PDB file of C-alpha atoms in Angstrom:
ATOM      1  CA  UNK A   1      29.293 153.167  13.371  1.00  0.00           C
ATOM      2  CA  UNK A   2      25.487 153.934  13.555  1.00  0.00           C
ATOM      3  CA  UNK A   3      25.405 156.398  17.041  1.00  0.00           C
ATOM      4  CA  UNK A   4      27.369 158.863  18.063  1.00  0.00           C
ATOM      5  CA  UNK A   5      28.756 160.537  21.778  1.00  0.00           C
ATOM      6  CA  UNK A   6      25.243 160.865  23.227  1.00  0.00           C
ATOM      7  CA  UNK A   7      23.857 156.968  21.207  1.00  0.00           C
ATOM      8  CA  UNK A   8      21.495 159.127  19.111  1.00  0.00           C
ATOM      9  CA  UNK A   9      21.227 157.236  16.229  1.00  0.00           C
ATOM     10  CA  UNK A  10      23.460 159.738  13.405  1.00  0.00           C
ATOM     11  CA  UNK A  11      23.666 156.686  10.100  1.00  0.00           C
ATOM     12  CA  UNK A  12      21.577 154.232   9.500  1.00  0.00           C
ATOM     13  CA  UNK A  13      18.955 152.198  11.061  1.00  0.00           C
ATOM     14  CA  UNK A  14      21.068 148.748  12.260  1.00  0.00           C
ATOM     15  CA  UNK A  15      19.330 145.646  11.144  1.00  0.00           C
ATOM     16  CA  UNK A  16      19.537 143.671  14.276  1.00  0.00           C
ATOM     17  CA  UNK A  17      17.734 147.180  16.071  1.00  0.00           C
ATOM     18  CA  UNK A  18      15.272 147.234  12.770  1.00  0.00           C
ATOM     19  CA  UNK A  19      13.574 144.221  13.602  1.00  0.00           C
ATOM     20  CA  UNK A  20      13.360 144.689  16.696  1.00  0.00           C
ATOM     21  CA  UNK A  21      12.084 147.811  16.473  1.00  0.00           C
ATOM     22  CA  UNK A  22       9.033 146.649  14.041  1.00  0.00           C
ATOM     23  CA  UNK A  23       8.048 143.576  16.110  1.00  0.00           C
ATOM     24  CA  UNK A  24       7.666 146.492  18.712  1.00  0.00           C
ATOM     25  CA  UNK A  25       5.470 149.115  16.445  1.00  0.00           C
ATOM     26  CA  UNK A  26       3.835 145.625  15.254  1.00  0.00           C
ATOM     27  CA  UNK A  27       1.777 146.005  19.157  1.00  0.00           C
ATOM     28  CA  UNK A  28      -0.017 148.490  17.689  1.00  0.00           C
ATOM     29  CA  UNK A  29      -3.206 148.439  17.399  1.00  0.00           C
ATOM     30  CA  UNK A  30      -4.925 149.613  13.774  1.00  0.00           C
ATOM     31  CA  UNK A  31      -7.030 151.900  14.671  1.00  0.00           C
ATOM     32  CA  UNK A  32      -5.188 154.300  16.334  1.00  0.00           C
ATOM     33  CA  UNK A  33      -2.824 156.729  14.366  1.00  0.00           C
ATOM     34  CA  UNK A  34       0.213 158.204  15.735  1.00  0.00           C
ATOM     35  CA  UNK A  35       0.776 161.941  15.096  1.00  0.00           C
ATOM     36  CA  UNK A  36       4.669 163.194  14.263  1.00  0.00           C
ATOM     37  CA  UNK A  37       4.318 167.233  14.640  1.00  0.00           C
ATOM     38  CA  UNK A  38       4.676 168.737  10.930  1.00  0.00           C
ATOM     39  CA  UNK A  39       5.781 165.433   9.419  1.00  0.00           C
ATOM     40  CA  UNK A  40       1.933 163.953   9.595  1.00  0.00           C
ATOM     41  CA  UNK A  41       0.188 161.519  10.463  1.00  0.00           C
ATOM     42  CA  UNK A  42       0.744 157.801  10.877  1.00  0.00           C
ATOM     43  CA  UNK A  43      -0.903 154.180  11.292  1.00  0.00           C
ATOM     44  CA  UNK A  44       0.813 151.445  12.762  1.00  0.00           C
ATOM     45  CA  UNK A  45       2.010 149.850   9.244  1.00  0.00           C
ATOM     46  CA  UNK A  46       3.450 153.770   7.670  1.00  0.00           C
ATOM     47  CA  UNK A  47       5.166 153.886  11.319  1.00  0.00           C
ATOM     48  CA  UNK A  48       6.922 149.924  10.266  1.00  0.00           C
ATOM     49  CA  UNK A  49       7.021 151.330   6.937  1.00  0.00           C
ATOM     50  CA  UNK A  50       9.426 154.427   7.894  1.00  0.00           C
ATOM     51  CA  UNK A  51      11.329 152.137   9.878  1.00  0.00           C
ATOM     52  CA  UNK A  52      12.034 149.832   6.690  1.00  0.00           C
ATOM     53  CA  UNK A  53      13.051 153.678   4.112  1.00  0.00           C
ATOM     54  CA  UNK A  54      15.178 154.282   7.339  1.00  0.00           C
ATOM     55  CA  UNK A  55      14.118 157.915   6.822  1.00  0.00           C
ATOM     56  CA  UNK A  56      13.932 160.606   9.645  1.00  0.00           C
ATOM     57  CA  UNK A  57      10.851 159.927  11.017  1.00  0.00           C
ATOM     58  CA  UNK A  58      12.091 156.056  11.508  1.00  0.00           C
ATOM     59  CA  UNK A  59      14.814 156.845  12.695  1.00  0.00           C
ATOM     60  CA  UNK A  60      12.674 159.150  15.798  1.00  0.00           C
ATOM     61  CA  UNK A  61      10.815 155.343  16.009  1.00  0.00           C
ATOM     62  CA  UNK A  62      14.174 153.806  16.620  1.00  0.00           C
ATOM     63  CA  UNK A  63      16.157 156.264  18.075  1.00  0.00           C
ATOM     64  CA  UNK A  64      12.665 156.196  20.887  1.00  0.00           C
ATOM     65  CA  UNK A  65      12.012 152.525  20.953  1.00  0.00           C
ATOM     66  CA  UNK A  66      16.047 151.841  22.092  1.00  0.00           C
ATOM     67  CA  UNK A  67      16.310 154.926  24.562  1.00  0.00           C
ATOM     68  CA  UNK A  68      13.431 153.090  26.521  1.00  0.00           C
ATOM     69  CA  UNK A  69      14.574 148.875  26.150  1.00  0.00           C
ATOM     70  CA  UNK A  70      18.281 150.770  27.773  1.00  0.00           C
ATOM     71  CA  UNK A  71      15.726 151.974  30.549  1.00  0.00           C
ATOM     72  CA  UNK A  72      14.683 149.217  31.155  1.00  0.00           C
ATOM     73  CA  UNK A  73      17.180 147.313  30.881  1.00  0.00           C
ATOM     74  CA  UNK A  74      19.298 149.658  34.015  1.00  0.00           C
ATOM     75  CA  UNK A  75      15.571 149.323  36.096  1.00  0.00           C
ATOM     76  CA  UNK A  76      14.559 152.809  35.424  1.00  0.00           C
ATOM     77  CA  UNK A  77      10.978 152.184  34.766  1.00  0.00           C
ATOM     78  CA  UNK A  78      10.156 149.147  38.159  1.00  0.00           C
ATOM     79  CA  UNK A  79      12.750 150.910  40.626  1.00  0.00           C
ATOM     80  CA  UNK A  80       9.948 153.087  42.865  1.00  0.00           C
ATOM     81  CA  UNK A  81       7.285 150.245  41.468  1.00  0.00           C
ATOM     82  CA  UNK A  82       9.365 148.019  43.289  1.00  0.00           C
ATOM     83  CA  UNK A  83       9.941 149.717  45.729  1.00  0.00           C
ATOM     84  CA  UNK A  84       6.630 151.397  47.190  1.00  0.00           C
ATOM     85  CA  UNK A  85       4.926 147.005  47.088  1.00  0.00           C
ATOM     86  CA  UNK A  86       7.034 147.186  50.145  1.00  0.00           C
TER      87      UNK A  86
ATOM     88  CA  UNK B   1      -2.564 192.459  39.547  1.00  0.00           C
ATOM     89  CA  UNK B   2      -3.459 190.002  37.696  1.00  0.00           C
ATOM     90  CA  UNK B   3      -1.441 187.910  35.619  1.00  0.00           C
ATOM     91  CA  UNK B   4      -1.177 187.444  32.138  1.00  0.00           C
ATOM     92  CA  UNK B   5      -1.250 184.252  30.006  1.00  0.00           C
ATOM     93  CA  UNK B   6      -0.617 183.852  26.069  1.00  0.00           C
ATOM     94  CA  UNK B   7      -1.890 180.853  24.457  1.00  0.00           C
ATOM     95  CA  UNK B   8      -2.635 180.533  20.752  1.00  0.00           C
ATOM     96  CA  UNK B   9      -4.431 177.582  19.819  1.00  0.00           C
ATOM     97  CA  UNK B  10      -4.442 176.609  15.963  1.00  0.00           C
ATOM     98  CA  UNK B  11      -7.106 174.608  14.899  1.00  0.00           C
ATOM     99  CA  UNK B  12      -6.850 173.273  11.099  1.00  0.00           C
ATOM    100  CA  UNK B  13      -6.147 169.893  11.715  1.00  0.00           C
ATOM    101  CA  UNK B  14      -7.052 166.668  13.838  1.00  0.00           C
ATOM    102  CA  UNK B  15      -3.809 167.307  15.515  1.00  0.00           C
ATOM    103  CA  UNK B  16      -4.219 171.430  16.182  1.00  0.00           C
ATOM    104  CA  UNK B  17      -7.933 169.597  17.034  1.00  0.00           C
ATOM    105  CA  UNK B  18      -6.443 168.084  19.549  1.00  0.00           C
ATOM    106  CA  UNK B  19      -4.280 170.833  20.675  1.00  0.00           C
ATOM    107  CA  UNK B  20      -6.967 173.216  20.633  1.00  0.00           C
ATOM    108  CA  UNK B  21      -9.379 171.178  22.591  1.00  0.00           C
ATOM    109  CA  UNK B  22      -6.503 170.230  25.206  1.00  0.00           C
ATOM    110  CA  UNK B  23      -5.682 173.790  26.077  1.00  0.00           C
ATOM    111  CA  UNK B  24      -9.213 174.290  27.604  1.00  0.00           C
ATOM    112  CA  UNK B  25      -7.431 172.558  30.442  1.00  0.00           C
ATOM    113  CA  UNK B  26      -4.641 175.581  30.704  1.00  0.00           C
ATOM    114  CA  UNK B  27      -7.691 177.531  30.094  1.00  0.00           C
ATOM    115  CA  UNK B  28      -9.981 176.380  32.952  1.00  0.00           C
ATOM    116  CA  UNK B  29      -6.627 177.262  35.034  1.00  0.00           C
ATOM    117  CA  UNK B  30      -5.446 179.914  34.084  1.00  0.00           C
ATOM    118  CA  UNK B  31      -9.887 181.046  35.110  1.00  0.00           C
ATOM    119  CA  UNK B  32      -9.182 179.937  38.278  1.00  0.00           C
ATOM    120  CA  UNK B  33      -6.172 181.687  39.331  1.00  0.00           C
ATOM    121  CA  UNK B  34      -8.119 184.723  38.193  1.00  0.00           C
ATOM    122  CA  UNK B  35      -5.314 184.911  34.958  1.00  0.00           C
ATOM    123  CA  UNK B  36      -5.762 187.956  32.646  1.00  0.00           C
ATOM    124  CA  UNK B  37      -5.563 185.718  29.084  1.00  0.00           C
ATOM    125  CA  UNK B  38      -5.218 186.657  25.417  1.00  0.00           C
ATOM    126  CA  UNK B  39      -6.735 183.454  23.152  1.00  0.00           C
ATOM    127  CA  UNK B  40      -5.511 183.159  20.033  1.00  0.00           C
ATOM    128  CA  UNK B  41      -7.225 180.603  18.580  1.00  0.00           C
ATOM    129  CA  UNK B  42      -8.061 179.260  14.520  1.00  0.00           C
ATOM    130  CA  UNK B  43      -8.012 182.488  12.344  1.00  0.00           C
ATOM    131  CA  UNK B  44      -6.309 184.645  15.475  1.00  0.00           C
ATOM    132  CA  UNK B  45      -2.987 182.084  15.849  1.00  0.00           C
ATOM    133  CA  UNK B  46      -1.283 184.525  13.124  1.00  0.00           C
ATOM    134  CA  UNK B  47       2.376 185.562  13.892  1.00  0.00           C
ATOM    135  CA  UNK B  48       1.095 189.221  12.467  1.00  0.00           C
ATOM    136  CA  UNK B  49      -1.302 189.113  16.845  1.00  0.00           C
ATOM    137  CA  UNK B  50       0.754 187.129  18.218  1.00  0.00           C
ATOM    138  CA  UNK B  51       4.355 188.901  17.914  1.00  0.00           C
ATOM    139  CA  UNK B  52       1.852 192.689  18.541  1.00  0.00           C
ATOM    140  CA  UNK B  53       0.369 190.898  21.622  1.00  0.00           C
ATOM    141  CA  UNK B  54       3.809 190.413  22.920  1.00  0.00           C
ATOM    142  CA  UNK B  55       4.991 194.247  21.578  1.00  0.00           C
ATOM    143  CA  UNK B  56       2.312 195.471  23.516  1.00  0.00           C
ATOM    144  CA  UNK B  57       3.070 193.580  26.141  1.00  0.00           C
ATOM    145  CA  UNK B  58       6.944 194.404  26.441  1.00  0.00           C
ATOM    146  CA  UNK B  59       8.753 194.260  29.974  1.00  0.00           C
ATOM    147  CA  UNK B  60       5.318 192.177  31.004  1.00  0.00           C
ATOM    148  CA  UNK B  61       6.348 188.888  32.566  1.00  0.00           C
ATOM    149  CA  UNK B  62       3.689 186.272  31.073  1.00  0.00           C
ATOM    150  CA  UNK B  63       2.937 182.884  30.581  1.00  0.00           C
ATOM    151  CA  UNK B  64       3.938 181.699  26.477  1.00  0.00           C
ATOM    152  CA  UNK B  65       1.756 179.038  25.616  1.00  0.00           C
ATOM    153  CA  UNK B  66       2.371 177.472  21.751  1.00  0.00           C
ATOM    154  CA  UNK B  67       0.450 174.644  20.720  1.00  0.00           C
ATOM    155  CA  UNK B  68       1.495 174.170  16.958  1.00  0.00           C
ATOM    156  CA  UNK B  69       3.917 172.697  14.619  1.00  0.00           C
ATOM    157  CA  UNK B  70       7.260 173.438  14.524  1.00  0.00           C
ATOM    158  CA  UNK B  71      11.005 172.540  13.799  1.00  0.00           C
ATOM    159  CA  UNK B  72      14.300 173.412  15.867  1.00  0.00           C
ATOM    160  CA  UNK B  73      13.821 177.537  14.363  1.00  0.00           C
ATOM    161  CA  UNK B  74      10.383 177.999  13.555  1.00  0.00           C
ATOM    162  CA  UNK B  75       6.646 177.315  15.465  1.00  0.00           C
ATOM    163  CA  UNK B  76       3.779 177.584  13.140  1.00  0.00           C
ATOM    164  CA  UNK B  77       0.115 178.964  14.324  1.00  0.00           C
ATOM    165  CA  UNK B  78      -3.527 178.169  11.679  1.00  0.00           C
ATOM    166  CA  UNK B  79      -2.211 176.743   8.381  1.00  0.00           C
ATOM    167  CA  UNK B  80       1.147 175.489   9.120  1.00  0.00           C
ATOM    168  CA  UNK B  81       2.073 179.499   9.019  1.00  0.00           C
ATOM    169  CA  UNK B  82       4.874 180.371  11.854  1.00  0.00           C
ATOM    170  CA  UNK B  83       3.925 182.023  14.405  1.00  0.00           C
ATOM    171  CA  UNK B  84       7.670 183.184  15.257  1.00  0.00           C
ATOM    172  CA  UNK B  85      10.555 181.859  14.590  1.00  0.00           C
ATOM    173  CA  UNK B  86      14.658 182.674  15.801  1.00  0.00           C
ATOM    174  CA  UNK B  87      14.683 186.508  13.938  1.00  0.00           C
ATOM    175  CA  UNK B  88      11.200 186.868  17.098  1.00  0.00           C
ATOM    176  CA  UNK B  89      13.705 185.793  20.274  1.00  0.00           C
ATOM    177  CA  UNK B  90      13.498 189.193  21.575  1.00  0.00           C
ATOM    178  CA  UNK B  91      10.274 190.071  22.031  1.00  0.00           C
ATOM    179  CA  UNK B  92       9.899 186.775  23.613  1.00  0.00           C
ATOM    180  CA  UNK B  93      12.035 189.039  27.029  1.00  0.00           C
ATOM    181  CA  UNK B  94      10.837 188.697  29.982  1.00  0.00           C
ATOM    182  CA  UNK B  95       8.252 186.162  29.306  1.00  0.00           C
ATOM    183  CA  UNK B  96       7.813 182.209  30.233  1.00  0.00           C
ATOM    184  CA  UNK B  97       7.593 179.863  27.127  1.00  0.00           C
ATOM    185  CA  UNK B  98       5.946 176.268  26.930  1.00  0.00           C
ATOM    186  CA  UNK B  99       5.504 175.053  23.216  1.00  0.00           C
ATOM    187  CA  UNK B 100       3.882 172.292  22.724  1.00  0.00           C
ATOM    188  CA  UNK B 101       5.333 171.527  19.329  1.00  0.00           C
ATOM    189  CA  UNK B 102       8.325 170.046  17.491  1.00  0.00           C
ATOM    190  CA  UNK B 103      11.670 170.303  18.169  1.00  0.00           C
ATOM    191  CA  UNK B 104      11.695 174.336  19.133  1.00  0.00           C
ATOM    192  CA  UNK B 105      14.201 172.941  22.196  1.00  0.00           C
ATOM    193  CA  UNK B 106      17.025 172.524  20.100  1.00  0.00           C
ATOM    194  CA  UNK B 107      17.995 176.743  18.159  1.00  0.00           C
ATOM    195  CA  UNK B 108      14.537 178.758  19.134  1.00  0.00           C
ATOM    196  CA  UNK B 109      14.246 177.973  22.411  1.00  0.00           C
ATOM    197  CA  UNK B 110      18.232 178.594  23.290  1.00  0.00           C
ATOM    198  CA  UNK B 111      18.237 182.018  20.970  1.00  0.00           C
ATOM    199  CA  UNK B 112      15.144 183.839  22.728  1.00  0.00           C
ATOM    200  CA  UNK B 113      16.292 181.947  26.707  1.00  0.00           C
ATOM    201  CA  UNK B 114      19.887 184.404  25.274  1.00  0.00           C
ATOM    202  CA  UNK B 115      17.925 186.700  24.361  1.00  0.00           C
ATOM    203  CA  UNK B 116      16.207 187.408  27.486  1.00  0.00           C
ATOM    204  CA  UNK B 117      13.507 185.083  28.275  1.00  0.00           C
ATOM    205  CA  UNK B 118      13.260 184.126  31.553  1.00  0.00           C
ATOM    206  CA  UNK B 119      12.434 180.539  30.826  1.00  0.00           C
ATOM    207  CA  UNK B 120      11.463 177.946  28.359  1.00  0.00           C
ATOM    208  CA  UNK B 121       9.996 174.976  28.555  1.00  0.00           C
ATOM    209  CA  UNK B 122      10.234 173.280  25.436  1.00  0.00           C
ATOM    210  CA  UNK B 123      11.013 169.236  23.381  1.00  0.00           C
ATOM    211  CA  UNK B 124      14.543 168.810  21.325  1.00  0.00           C
ATOM    212  CA  UNK B 125      12.738 165.598  19.624  1.00  0.00           C
ATOM    213  CA  UNK B 126       9.329 165.985  17.819  1.00  0.00           C
ATOM    214  CA  UNK B 127       5.937 165.790  20.380  1.00  0.00           C
ATOM    215  CA  UNK B 128       4.431 162.812  19.622  1.00  0.00           C
ATOM    216  CA  UNK B 129       0.887 161.349  20.299  1.00  0.00           C
ATOM    217  CA  UNK B 130      -1.489 158.486  19.588  1.00  0.00           C
ATOM    218  CA  UNK B 131      -4.761 159.196  18.177  1.00  0.00           C
ATOM    219  CA  UNK B 132      -8.484 156.382  18.329  1.00  0.00           C
ATOM    220  CA  UNK B 133      -9.497 156.846  15.238  1.00  0.00           C
ATOM    221  CA  UNK B 134     -13.299 156.798  16.538  1.00  0.00           C
ATOM    222  CA  UNK B 135     -12.144 160.087  18.804  1.00  0.00           C
ATOM    223  CA  UNK B 136     -11.280 162.375  15.894  1.00  0.00           C
ATOM    224  CA  UNK B 137     -14.424 164.545  16.127  1.00  0.00           C
ATOM    225  CA  UNK B 138     -13.932 164.106  20.567  1.00  0.00           C
ATOM    226  CA  UNK B 139     -10.692 164.866  21.633  1.00  0.00           C
ATOM    227  CA  UNK B 140     -11.622 165.254  24.899  1.00  0.00           C
ATOM    228  CA  UNK B 141     -12.581 161.181  24.751  1.00  0.00           C
ATOM    229  CA  UNK B 142     -10.604 160.095  23.323  1.00  0.00           C
ATOM    230  CA  UNK B 143      -8.273 157.915  26.210  1.00  0.00           C
ATOM    231  CA  UNK B 144      -5.166 157.145  24.457  1.00  0.00           C
ATOM    232  CA  UNK B 145      -4.528 160.634  23.490  1.00  0.00           C
ATOM    233  CA  UNK B 146      -5.402 161.518  27.384  1.00  0.00           C
ATOM    234  CA  UNK B 147      -2.201 159.566  28.242  1.00  0.00           C
ATOM    235  CA  UNK B 148       0.185 161.859  26.565  1.00  0.00           C
ATOM    236  CA  UNK B 149      -2.135 165.438  26.713  1.00  0.00           C
ATOM    237  CA  UNK B 150      -2.675 165.233  30.091  1.00  0.00           C
ATOM    238  CA  UNK B 151       0.601 164.686  31.461  1.00  0.00           C
ATOM    239  CA  UNK B 152       2.020 167.696  29.671  1.00  0.00           C
ATOM    240  CA  UNK B 153      -0.559 169.922  30.519  1.00  0.00           C
ATOM    241  CA  UNK B 154       1.078 170.381  33.849  1.00  0.00           C
ATOM    242  CA  UNK B 155       3.533 171.920  31.835  1.00  0.00           C
ATOM    243  CA  UNK B 156       1.405 174.986  31.730  1.00  0.00           C
ATOM    244  CA  UNK B 157      -1.066 174.440  35.228  1.00  0.00           C
ATOM    245  CA  UNK B 158       1.842 173.858  37.639  1.00  0.00           C
ATOM    246  CA  UNK B 159       3.182 177.789  36.127  1.00  0.00           C
ATOM    247  CA  UNK B 160       0.172 179.019  36.757  1.00  0.00           C
ATOM    248  CA  UNK B 161      -0.434 177.622  40.292  1.00  0.00           C
ATOM    249  CA  UNK B 162       3.095 179.725  40.704  1.00  0.00           C
ATOM    250  CA  UNK B 163       5.560 176.664  40.539  1.00  0.00           C
ATOM    251  CA  UNK B 164       8.676 177.569  39.567  1.00  0.00           C
ATOM    252  CA  UNK B 165       9.605 176.717  35.759  1.00  0.00           C
ATOM    253  CA  UNK B 166      12.024 173.648  36.814  1.00  0.00           C
ATOM    254  CA  UNK B 167       9.544 172.306  38.989  1.00  0.00           C
ATOM    255  CA  UNK B 168       6.854 172.717  36.852  1.00  0.00           C
ATOM    256  CA  UNK B 169       8.514 170.676  34.480  1.00  0.00           C
ATOM    257  CA  UNK B 170       9.282 167.901  37.365  1.00  0.00           C
ATOM    258  CA  UNK B 171       6.268 167.637  37.565  1.00  0.00           C
ATOM    259  CA  UNK B 172       5.108 167.079  33.904  1.00  0.00           C
ATOM    260  CA  UNK B 173       7.034 164.390  33.831  1.00  0.00           C
ATOM    261  CA  UNK B 174       6.813 162.680  36.932  1.00  0.00           C
ATOM    262  CA  UNK B 175       3.136 162.908  35.300  1.00  0.00           C
ATOM    263  CA  UNK B 176       4.335 160.537  32.325  1.00  0.00           C
ATOM    264  CA  UNK B 177       6.658 158.619  34.518  1.00  0.00           C
ATOM    265  CA  UNK B 178       4.001 157.672  36.454  1.00  0.00           C
ATOM    266  CA  UNK B 179       1.476 156.914  33.109  1.00  0.00           C
ATOM    267  CA  UNK B 180       4.808 154.933  31.475  1.00  0.00           C
ATOM    268  CA  UNK B 181       5.066 152.954  35.290  1.00  0.00           C
ATOM    269  CA  UNK B 182       1.811 151.428  35.087  1.00  0.00           C
ATOM    270  CA  UNK B 183       1.746 150.294  31.421  1.00  0.00           C
ATOM    271  CA  UNK B 184       5.762 148.531  32.363  1.00  0.00           C
ATOM    272  CA  UNK B 185       3.946 146.829  35.720  1.00  0.00           C
ATOM    273  CA  UNK B 186       0.124 145.674  32.883  1.00  0.00           C
ATOM    274  CA  UNK B 187       3.256 144.932  30.183  1.00  0.00           C
ATOM    275  CA  UNK B 188       1.686 143.711  26.833  1.00  0.00           C
ATOM    276  CA  UNK B 189      -1.321 143.044  27.607  1.00  0.00           C
ATOM    277  CA  UNK B 190      -2.103 146.222  28.487  1.00  0.00           C
ATOM    278  CA  UNK B 191      -4.602 147.826  26.100  1.00  0.00           C
ATOM    279  CA  UNK B 192      -1.981 150.505  25.675  1.00  0.00           C
ATOM    280  CA  UNK B 193       1.379 149.077  26.609  1.00  0.00           C
ATOM    281  CA  UNK B 194       3.418 149.853  22.509  1.00  0.00           C
ATOM    282  CA  UNK B 195       1.730 153.746  23.984  1.00  0.00           C
ATOM    283  CA  UNK B 196       5.402 153.062  26.790  1.00  0.00           C
ATOM    284  CA  UNK B 197       8.605 154.502  24.852  1.00  0.00           C
ATOM    285  CA  UNK B 198       6.479 157.271  22.902  1.00  0.00           C
ATOM    286  CA  UNK B 199       5.692 158.741  26.411  1.00  0.00           C
ATOM    287  CA  UNK B 200       9.293 157.784  27.768  1.00  0.00           C
ATOM    288  CA  UNK B 201      10.300 160.041  24.617  1.00  0.00           C
ATOM    289  CA  UNK B 202       8.130 163.083  24.709  1.00  0.00           C
ATOM    290  CA  UNK B 203       9.729 163.817  29.215  1.00  0.00           C
ATOM    291  CA  UNK B 204      12.574 162.626  28.665  1.00  0.00           C
ATOM    292  CA  UNK B 205      12.877 164.834  26.019  1.00  0.00           C
ATOM    293  CA  UNK B 206      11.219 167.753  27.626  1.00  0.00           C
ATOM    294  CA  UNK B 207      13.061 170.145  28.916  1.00  0.00           C
ATOM    295  CA  UNK B 208      13.573 173.441  30.423  1.00  0.00           C
ATOM    296  CA  UNK B 209      16.290 175.953  29.477  1.00  0.00           C
ATOM    297  CA  UNK B 210      17.291 179.665  31.378  1.00  0.00           C
ATOM    298  CA  UNK B 211      16.297 179.982  34.807  1.00  0.00           C
ATOM    299  CA  UNK B 212      14.990 177.213  36.847  1.00  0.00           C
ATOM    300  CA  UNK B 213      13.809 179.031  39.566  1.00  0.00           C
ATOM    301  CA  UNK B 214      11.770 181.235  36.719  1.00  0.00           C
ATOM    302  CA  UNK B 215       8.077 182.005  38.428  1.00  0.00           C
ATOM    303  CA  UNK B 216       5.513 183.976  36.721  1.00  0.00           C
TER     304      UNK B 216
END
């Protein structure tokens, strides 16, 4: 079991999700860094490494991507836009 | 009697330097609204000064803005030294707090509310933002960081304008959502499309605890 009742990734990132997350992280250009609070700053490649290692930072990144994809799937991020375009 | 803002702005590495400069917009709003401002910046962002100020302002309704690193139990100031932790939350009684720091809405925020804080707006996971490598010395010119820091600034700015805690949180979340929807509409060809999931995380994990109707 990798997800709790609230959809949080509690143990390991499932392999299929890991590959999707890494593919999406590859969209990040190499001239930016992400600040993840006290965890530090990470380049794209370092972030991908954290996902591959399945550590705390990697799991939060995977969780964020998963929640975003779920919202996209629900149409949550398009509703207002389609309404306004009418 | 003018309102009161107490803000911490440590500055000792890239992340805190960005939060330091982007807080200028909060200070500008406080000045425009006639707030008295106690700015604990850089070396002044210490536990002694922060808690000492709160002791002097005991019982006074005011806005407290914390910028820095954090975890579920504590937030840090200059040099990543703890500026407040769960043992100090009684001093946040009668205050409205916005914490731009990681994970403090997990334990520190609920503890503060239980101890009498009017409202606590913060994040229950890591607050993240991207920076452009060639803008590190000019944070306010960083358009990528702006996608994250402008919407988050709207929490304290809305509070300073007189909105309730809940309304300030929603207005900020709406700013995040506007950016996200634009990026989704533009699709992967957008230079900032990759930021959308991270903006979405900041938006959905920005929570308002305590009295939603609390205002300054």
